[in-house]
Amino acid sequence: DKPFVLIAGPCAMESRDHAIEMAAALTDMCGSLGIGLIYKSSYDKGNRTSIDAPRGIGMAKALEVFAEIRERFGCPVITDVHDAGQCAPVAEVADVLQIPAFLCRQTDLLVAAAQTGRAINVKKGQFLAPWDMKNVAAKLVASGNDRVMLCERGASFGYNTLVSDMRSIPIMAETGFPIVFDATHSVQQPGGQGDRSGGQREFVPVLARAAMAVGIAALFVETHENPDRAPSDGPNMVPLRDMPALLARLQAFDRLAKD
Amino acid sequence: DKPFVLIAGPCAMESRDHAIEMAAALTDMCGSLGIGLIYKSSYDKGNRTSIDAPRGIGMAKALEVFAEIRERFGCPVITDVHDAGQCAPVAEVADVLQIPAFLCRQTDLLVAAAQTGRAINVKKGQFLAPWDMKNVAAKLVASGNDRVMLCERGASFGYNTLVSDMRSIPIMAETGFPIVFDATHSVQQPGGQGDRSGGQREFVPVLARAAMAVGIAALFVETHENPDRAPSDGPNMVPLRDMPALLARLQAFDRLAKD
Amino acid sequence: DKPFVLIAGPCAMESRDHAIEMAAALTDMCGSLGIGLIYKSSYDKGNRTSIDAPRGIGMAKALEVFAEIRERFGCPVITDVHDAGQCAPVAEVADVLQIPAFLCRQTDLLVAAAQTGRAINVKKGQFLAPWDMKNVAAKLVASGNDRVMLCERGASFGYNTLVSDMRSIPIMAETGFPIVFDATHSVQQPGGQGDRSGGQREFVPVLARAAMAVGIAALFVETHENPDRAPSDGPNMVPLRDMPALLARLQAFDRLAKD
Amino acid sequence: DKPFVLIAGPCAMESRDHAIEMAAALTDMCGSLGIGLIYKSSYDKGNRTSIDAPRGIGMAKALEVFAEIRERFGCPVITDVHDAGQCAPVAEVADVLQIPAFLCRQTDLLVAAAQTGRAINVKKGQFLAPWDMKNVAAKLVASGNDRVMLCERGASFGYNTLVSDMRSIPIMAETGFPIVFDATHSVQQPGGQGDRSGGQREFVPVLARAAMAVGIAALFVETHENPDRAPSDGPNMVPLRDMPALLARLQAFDRLAKD
């Protein structure tokens, strides 16, 4: 029943300078609020809707930046891995490895991630029931790693829409692992704009408040100083300037939920 | 941003004595907590899964009991109407008429209910999107009644399952009408036990907390001193003895949400 | 394993003359093809999305027209009933009473319809699983009427969309009752145009062929000489001029399925 | 409008001898019926529900067996690839590379598969709308390969259930690419047995007939001489002895659909 940790950052790492700026802003903000921060960005968007969509700055470059962020701001970092071969190099820098939702059943990836010994945040596939995640967690544990986090990020609900089932938080919590709620991907509209995904940014505070009240260990929020210009996931990211008020509000719900 | 009102009672009115006992317990409980109560029960369960399931004590008898409850405990009462002809007689006693979810698109029923001048609580059909409810509300308003409440009680999600979409609360609230969250029918499993519906009582507090944090005008909870012996909706009703702690907890979330 | 029967006509009865013209065209068409016809229209659209939508010419007038159609063209007629009180008068003329999907769990309506002794076509609610329909049929049988037809017309699939689950045909057929496939409401997009429902007429032949191949007793298709000018359900009705080719094609699939 | 091709075989390659026996039986059966066969098996089940579930005989061994099958029976073979590195070696033997549904958005895998020049069968993710598959196909085409097949295998429908939307066949066909219907995975119940997936084998003929009537280029069916003893996907595989009658029946529907 410790206070929630924030996993936040821009969806994609855009450049070293942008990442440093974002990390500075977020560590500053979280410092003021007394919220633990894990800095998040992706070095490669490997499953974009369209092949023409930008993918990111690449693993090697990103790992340098993540190392600089860890050192400079003293905050742990998390990034997602997409195949088994990426796990070991990423684990040399990242404190937490994240398994993308589409890949949450890929045994080789889970095993390789687990074997790094790093903490693992697995996103629940949009196609899975919350009770199915115990089998996913078991793949990690069987590989010798019980530093597992399970993350709700929406379930398929008809086409091009997700729904957030708040029951999944206590159901996944029965595994004993900490539960993360991803408030920005939960409002994604997959493929909802034809050749890219849409999103409903206005519902991030709604779902985040609900999840906080239910009780979560960590909140995942992607943020950007100008989401509408972001290379990916703009429609569902929270503007950086809205974060302090949002976090302060959520902190109150978190305290109450854990009272 | 007034404190939430509680709409509560046993699913079906079982007998005069049982109703009086329940109303006494609930008014007492709500009095201690400073929560406004609207006493709820159905006089007829007109859409049970099975024809062999008990239906209730009937309208005439129930209206007498509702009148006694209003007088004795000074609390308003709500009950559901199933066809246009029931609206006028029920409105002579009930303070609020409730439109069942399956019937939320039946124009004649909505018009007749509206014309009584009583407040109307319309449950959102499991087959409707939250933005569709503005058309339902418009049927009431066009009939000269704007004392409307809109109630979320779960959306169809595959077979025999509902999901509660917390986005529906702010979406329906855009109509300007107060929003009710029905925490016990939202955990119903329609037809989930073959010839009757199942339910997941354990998730009532989960969904109720989530809805409170999002912000609602009223909470709907069916309760019974022994739900497993109740003639209907037992699997999703909350035991009466669990209500005080649940309500106290929810009250804190409500205050925070409206702070 | 008799050839499929066609249940067809315009969604709403618009006028005596229009109904007679449509019935003439359909009996002629079905006569040429050797297809049994049950003429369908609604006298009242009691659950339109919007209160401003036209509702129809009313029961009394429609029953006269239905009687004229039966006499003049020698074909049975079907129409939908919306409350218990309508069943007896409608049954004086209609050969088949239809229970709308939203109302398929309303016990009083089912009992009153059953007690007329007429055949009953019950549409499966968009919120029900196919195996739940055995309980609905049991309500009719317990009321002394086993002339029951069960009709698939789509299941809720996210918001404003239906999906046709072809498994529901054999599942509902386990009851022993004949199965109807409603090919035009299955392509409806409920509430999909804001204040009215949309539809995807282009998929009617697709779903109808699929259902024919699986094996059905009757096909339900709403048709109109100019669907885009029809007062209701235009987006999903089949233009009358497209019906002969569609039916001839479906007839071949029906024969093969029952071979 | 050529006759449908059959993609069939046991879900997992169990041993050289088992594969040869199955390929012999299937080539024999398809020869008699005049149906083109592509022999299918997986060398690695990389995304099983449970980590304790058997995974298969491995790529190197399987490729030898596939080569033997191609040579001995003269039939093309198809198998699924799970990361970019597998594409080139598999393409040395396999005529068609298959992209699993969970992986249908992984750009690197799609590009690597495309670059082999082999035909690619992409399964539609359970979390995607049929119109989203044009973006998936575009990733392959942009990588210089337009030998693409798109495969329907069910969409998420609540938890632990899939639904087959027959509209997806014509929608995906608008891309101009041939459409495959996977009749055995479409009846899978993902995670439906706690630590493994369930299935509803009895609905394979139902969905296959429906898809045939709608019109498909290829049918995908997993089969086994004793499905209940198969190491994976037993509950949804078709017993080998039932295949000849099923195929003969489907052939008639295919001919009619393309008449």
CSV table of N, CA and C in Angstrom, one decimal, chain B residues 44 46-51 55 82-83 102-103 105-108 111 124 126-132 134-136 138-139 142-143 155-156 159-160 165 167-168 190-191 194-195 197, chain C residues 44 46-51 55 82-83 102-103 105-108 111 124 126-132 134-136 138-139 142-143 155-156 159-160 165 167-168 190-191 194-195 197:
chain,number,residue,atom,x,y,z
B,44,ASP,N,-42.7,-5.9,-9.7
B,44,ASP,CA,-42.9,-7.0,-10.7
B,44,ASP,C,-41.6,-7.1,-11.5
B,46,GLY,N,-40.7,-8.2,-14.5
B,46,GLY,CA,-41.4,-8.6,-15.8
B,46,GLY,C,-40.5,-9.2,-16.9
B,47,ASN,N,-39.2,-9.3,-16.6
B,47,ASN,CA,-38.3,-9.8,-17.7
B,47,ASN,C,-37.3,-10.8,-17.2
B,48,ARG,N,-37.8,-11.6,-16.2
B,48,ARG,CA,-36.9,-12.7,-15.7
B,48,ARG,C,-36.4,-13.6,-16.8
B,49,THR,N,-35.2,-14.2,-16.6
B,49,THR,CA,-34.7,-15.2,-17.5
B,49,THR,C,-35.7,-16.3,-17.8
B,50,SER,N,-36.3,-16.8,-16.7
B,50,SER,CA,-37.1,-18.0,-16.8
B,50,SER,C,-38.6,-17.7,-16.4
B,51,ILE,N,-39.5,-18.3,-17.1
B,51,ILE,CA,-40.9,-18.1,-16.8
B,51,ILE,C,-41.3,-18.6,-15.4
B,55,ARG,N,-42.1,-13.4,-9.6
B,55,ARG,CA,-42.2,-12.1,-10.2
B,55,ARG,C,-42.4,-10.9,-9.2
B,82,HIS,N,-43.2,-0.9,-16.5
B,82,HIS,CA,-42.9,-1.7,-17.6
B,82,HIS,C,-43.8,-1.5,-18.8
B,83,ASP,N,-44.9,-0.8,-18.6
B,83,ASP,CA,-45.7,-0.4,-19.8
B,83,ASP,C,-46.4,0.9,-19.5
B,102,PHE,N,-33.8,-2.7,-20.8
B,102,PHE,CA,-34.3,-3.3,-22.0
B,102,PHE,C,-35.4,-2.4,-22.7
B,103,LEU,N,-36.0,-1.5,-21.9
B,103,LEU,CA,-37.1,-0.8,-22.4
B,103,LEU,C,-36.8,0.7,-22.6
B,105,ARG,N,-35.7,2.3,-25.0
B,105,ARG,CA,-36.0,3.0,-26.3
B,105,ARG,C,-37.5,2.9,-26.6
B,106,GLN,N,-38.4,2.4,-25.7
B,106,GLN,CA,-39.8,2.3,-25.9
B,106,GLN,C,-40.5,3.6,-25.8
B,107,THR,N,-40.8,4.2,-26.9
B,107,THR,CA,-41.3,5.6,-26.9
B,107,THR,C,-42.6,5.8,-26.0
B,108,ASP,N,-43.5,4.9,-26.2
B,108,ASP,CA,-44.8,5.1,-25.4
B,108,ASP,C,-44.5,5.0,-23.9
B,111,VAL,N,-42.9,8.4,-22.9
B,111,VAL,CA,-43.8,9.5,-22.9
B,111,VAL,C,-44.8,9.4,-21.8
B,124,LYS,N,-29.5,3.0,-19.0
B,124,LYS,CA,-29.0,2.8,-20.4
B,124,LYS,C,-29.0,1.4,-20.8
B,126,GLN,N,-28.1,-2.1,-22.4
B,126,GLN,CA,-26.8,-2.8,-22.5
B,126,GLN,C,-26.4,-2.8,-24.0
B,127,PHE,N,-27.3,-2.4,-24.9
B,127,PHE,CA,-27.0,-2.4,-26.3
B,127,PHE,C,-26.9,-1.0,-26.9
B,128,LEU,N,-26.7,0.0,-26.0
B,128,LEU,CA,-26.6,1.4,-26.5
B,128,LEU,C,-25.3,1.9,-26.1
B,129,ALA,N,-24.8,2.9,-26.9
B,129,ALA,CA,-23.7,3.7,-26.6
B,129,ALA,C,-24.1,4.8,-25.7
B,130,PRO,N,-23.1,5.3,-24.9
B,130,PRO,CA,-23.5,6.4,-23.9
B,130,PRO,C,-24.0,7.6,-24.7
B,131,TRP,N,-23.5,7.9,-25.8
B,131,TRP,CA,-23.9,9.1,-26.6
B,131,TRP,C,-25.3,8.9,-27.2
B,132,ASP,N,-25.8,7.6,-27.2
B,132,ASP,CA,-27.2,7.4,-27.7
B,132,ASP,C,-28.2,7.9,-26.7
B,134,LYS,N,-28.6,10.6,-25.2
B,134,LYS,CA,-29.2,12.0,-25.4
B,134,LYS,C,-30.5,11.9,-26.2
B,135,ASN,N,-30.7,10.9,-27.1
B,135,ASN,CA,-31.9,10.8,-27.8
B,135,ASN,C,-33.0,10.3,-26.9
B,136,VAL,N,-32.7,9.4,-26.0
B,136,VAL,CA,-33.6,8.9,-25.0
B,136,VAL,C,-34.1,10.1,-24.1
B,138,ALA,N,-34.1,13.1,-24.8
B,138,ALA,CA,-34.9,14.1,-25.6
B,138,ALA,C,-36.4,13.6,-25.7
B,139,LYS,N,-36.6,12.3,-25.7
B,139,LYS,CA,-38.0,11.8,-25.7
B,139,LYS,C,-38.7,12.3,-24.5
B,142,ALA,N,-39.1,16.2,-24.7
B,142,ALA,CA,-40.2,16.6,-25.6
B,142,ALA,C,-41.6,16.3,-25.1
B,143,SER,N,-41.6,15.5,-24.1
B,143,SER,CA,-42.9,15.2,-23.5
B,143,SER,C,-43.2,16.1,-22.3
B,155,ALA,N,-22.5,-2.5,-20.3
B,155,ALA,CA,-22.7,-2.7,-21.7
B,155,ALA,C,-22.4,-4.1,-22.1
B,156,SER,N,-23.1,-4.7,-23.1
B,156,SER,CA,-22.9,-6.0,-23.5
B,156,SER,C,-21.4,-6.2,-24.0
B,159,TYR,N,-20.8,-12.6,-24.8
B,159,TYR,CA,-22.0,-13.3,-24.3
B,159,TYR,C,-22.0,-13.4,-22.8
B,160,ASN,N,-23.2,-13.2,-22.1
B,160,ASN,CA,-23.4,-13.4,-20.7
B,160,ASN,C,-22.4,-12.6,-19.8
B,165,ASP,N,-18.1,0.8,-18.7
B,165,ASP,CA,-17.2,1.8,-19.3
B,165,ASP,C,-17.4,3.1,-18.6
B,167,ARG,N,-16.1,5.8,-19.1
B,167,ARG,CA,-16.3,7.0,-20.0
B,167,ARG,C,-17.7,7.4,-20.1
B,168,SER,N,-18.6,6.4,-19.9
B,168,SER,CA,-20.0,6.7,-20.2
B,168,SER,C,-20.6,7.8,-19.2
B,190,PRO,N,-25.7,-11.7,-17.3
B,190,PRO,CA,-27.0,-12.0,-17.8
B,190,PRO,C,-27.1,-13.5,-18.4
B,191,GLY,N,-28.1,-14.2,-17.9
B,191,GLY,CA,-28.3,-15.6,-18.3
B,191,GLY,C,-27.1,-16.5,-18.0
B,194,GLY,N,-27.5,-20.4,-16.9
B,194,GLY,CA,-28.4,-21.3,-17.6
B,194,GLY,C,-29.8,-20.7,-17.7
B,195,ASP,N,-30.5,-21.0,-16.6
B,195,ASP,CA,-31.9,-20.5,-16.5
B,195,ASP,C,-32.1,-19.3,-15.6
B,197,SER,N,-29.8,-15.5,-14.2
B,197,SER,CA,-28.6,-14.7,-14.3
B,197,SER,C,-27.6,-14.9,-13.1
C,44,ASP,N,-46.4,0.3,-36.3
C,44,ASP,CA,-45.9,1.3,-35.3
C,44,ASP,C,-44.5,1.0,-35.0
C,46,GLY,N,-42.2,1.6,-32.5
C,46,GLY,CA,-42.4,2.1,-31.1
C,46,GLY,C,-41.1,2.4,-30.4
C,47,ASN,N,-39.9,2.1,-31.0
C,47,ASN,CA,-38.7,2.3,-30.3
C,47,ASN,C,-37.6,3.0,-31.2
C,48,ARG,N,-38.1,4.0,-32.0
C,48,ARG,CA,-37.2,4.7,-32.8
C,48,ARG,C,-36.1,5.4,-32.0
C,49,THR,N,-35.0,5.7,-32.6
C,49,THR,CA,-33.9,6.4,-31.9
C,49,THR,C,-34.4,7.8,-31.4
C,50,SER,N,-35.1,8.5,-32.3
C,50,SER,CA,-35.5,9.9,-32.0
C,50,SER,C,-37.0,10.0,-31.8
C,51,ILE,N,-37.5,10.8,-30.9
C,51,ILE,CA,-38.9,11.0,-30.8
C,51,ILE,C,-39.5,11.7,-32.0
C,55,ARG,N,-43.7,7.2,-36.9
C,55,ARG,CA,-43.9,5.9,-36.2
C,55,ARG,C,-44.8,5.0,-37.1
C,82,HIS,N,-46.1,-4.8,-29.4
C,82,HIS,CA,-45.2,-4.1,-28.5
C,82,HIS,C,-45.6,-4.1,-27.1
C,83,ASP,N,-46.9,-4.4,-26.9
C,83,ASP,CA,-47.3,-4.7,-25.5
C,83,ASP,C,-48.4,-5.7,-25.5
C,102,PHE,N,-35.6,-5.9,-28.6
C,102,PHE,CA,-35.5,-5.3,-27.3
C,102,PHE,C,-36.5,-5.9,-26.3
C,103,LEU,N,-37.6,-6.4,-26.8
C,103,LEU,CA,-38.7,-6.9,-25.9
C,103,LEU,C,-38.7,-8.4,-25.7
C,105,ARG,N,-37.5,-10.4,-23.7
C,105,ARG,CA,-37.5,-11.0,-22.4
C,105,ARG,C,-38.7,-10.5,-21.6
C,106,GLN,N,-39.6,-9.7,-22.2
C,106,GLN,CA,-40.8,-9.2,-21.5
C,106,GLN,C,-41.8,-10.3,-21.3
C,107,THR,N,-41.9,-10.9,-20.2
C,107,THR,CA,-42.8,-12.0,-20.0
C,107,THR,C,-44.2,-11.8,-20.3
C,108,ASP,N,-44.8,-10.7,-19.9
C,108,ASP,CA,-46.2,-10.4,-20.2
C,108,ASP,C,-46.5,-10.4,-21.7
C,111,VAL,N,-46.3,-14.0,-23.1
C,111,VAL,CA,-47.4,-14.8,-22.7
C,111,VAL,C,-48.7,-14.4,-23.4
C,124,LYS,N,-34.0,-12.5,-31.4
C,124,LYS,CA,-33.0,-12.6,-30.3
C,124,LYS,C,-32.5,-11.2,-29.9
C,126,GLN,N,-30.2,-8.2,-28.9
C,126,GLN,CA,-28.8,-7.9,-29.2
C,126,GLN,C,-27.9,-8.1,-28.0
C,127,PHE,N,-28.5,-8.3,-26.8
C,127,PHE,CA,-27.8,-8.4,-25.5
C,127,PHE,C,-27.9,-9.8,-25.0
C,128,LEU,N,-28.4,-10.7,-25.8
C,128,LEU,CA,-28.5,-12.1,-25.3
C,128,LEU,C,-27.6,-13.1,-26.1
C,129,ALA,N,-27.1,-14.1,-25.4
C,129,ALA,CA,-26.4,-15.2,-26.1
C,129,ALA,C,-27.4,-16.1,-26.8
C,130,PRO,N,-27.0,-16.8,-27.8
C,130,PRO,CA,-28.0,-17.7,-28.5
C,130,PRO,C,-28.5,-18.8,-27.6
C,131,TRP,N,-27.7,-19.3,-26.6
C,131,TRP,CA,-28.3,-20.3,-25.7
C,131,TRP,C,-29.3,-19.7,-24.8
C,132,ASP,N,-29.3,-18.4,-24.6
C,132,ASP,CA,-30.3,-17.8,-23.7
C,132,ASP,C,-31.7,-17.9,-24.3
C,134,LYS,N,-33.4,-20.4,-25.4
C,134,LYS,CA,-34.2,-21.5,-25.0
C,134,LYS,C,-35.1,-21.1,-23.8
C,135,ASN,N,-34.7,-20.2,-23.0
C,135,ASN,CA,-35.5,-19.7,-21.9
C,135,ASN,C,-36.7,-18.9,-22.4
C,136,VAL,N,-36.4,-18.1,-23.5
C,136,VAL,CA,-37.4,-17.3,-24.1
C,136,VAL,C,-38.5,-18.2,-24.7
C,138,ALA,N,-39.2,-21.2,-23.9
C,138,ALA,CA,-39.9,-21.9,-22.8
C,138,ALA,C,-41.0,-21.0,-22.3
C,139,LYS,N,-40.9,-19.7,-22.3
C,139,LYS,CA,-42.0,-18.9,-21.8
C,139,LYS,C,-43.2,-19.0,-22.7
C,142,ALA,N,-44.6,-22.7,-22.2
C,142,ALA,CA,-45.3,-22.8,-20.9
C,142,ALA,C,-46.7,-22.1,-21.0
C,143,SER,N,-46.8,-21.2,-22.0
C,143,SER,CA,-48.1,-20.5,-22.1
C,143,SER,C,-49.0,-21.2,-23.2
C,155,ALA,N,-25.7,-9.3,-32.7
C,155,ALA,CA,-25.4,-9.2,-31.3
C,155,ALA,C,-24.5,-7.9,-31.1
C,156,SER,N,-24.7,-7.2,-30.0
C,156,SER,CA,-23.9,-6.0,-29.7
C,156,SER,C,-22.4,-6.3,-29.8
C,159,TYR,N,-19.8,-0.4,-29.6
C,159,TYR,CA,-20.9,0.6,-29.6
C,159,TYR,C,-21.3,0.8,-31.1
C,160,ASN,N,-22.6,1.0,-31.3
C,160,ASN,CA,-23.2,1.3,-32.6
C,160,ASN,C,-22.9,0.3,-33.7
C,165,ASP,N,-23.2,-13.7,-35.5
C,165,ASP,CA,-22.5,-14.9,-35.1
C,165,ASP,C,-23.2,-16.1,-35.8
C,167,ARG,N,-22.7,-19.1,-35.5
C,167,ARG,CA,-22.9,-20.2,-34.6
C,167,ARG,C,-24.3,-20.2,-34.0
C,168,SER,N,-24.9,-19.0,-33.9
C,168,SER,CA,-26.2,-18.9,-33.2
C,168,SER,C,-27.3,-19.7,-33.9
C,190,PRO,N,-26.9,0.5,-34.9
C,190,PRO,CA,-27.8,1.2,-34.0
C,190,PRO,C,-27.3,2.6,-33.6
C,191,GLY,N,-28.1,3.6,-33.8
C,191,GLY,CA,-27.8,4.9,-33.3
C,191,GLY,C,-26.6,5.5,-34.1
C,194,GLY,N,-26.1,9.3,-35.2
C,194,GLY,CA,-26.4,10.4,-34.2
C,194,GLY,C,-27.9,10.3,-33.7
C,195,ASP,N,-28.8,10.8,-34.5
C,195,ASP,CA,-30.2,10.7,-34.1
C,195,ASP,C,-31.0,9.7,-34.8
C,197,SER,N,-30.5,5.4,-36.8
C,197,SER,CA,-29.6,4.3,-37.0
C,197,SER,C,-29.1,4.3,-38.4
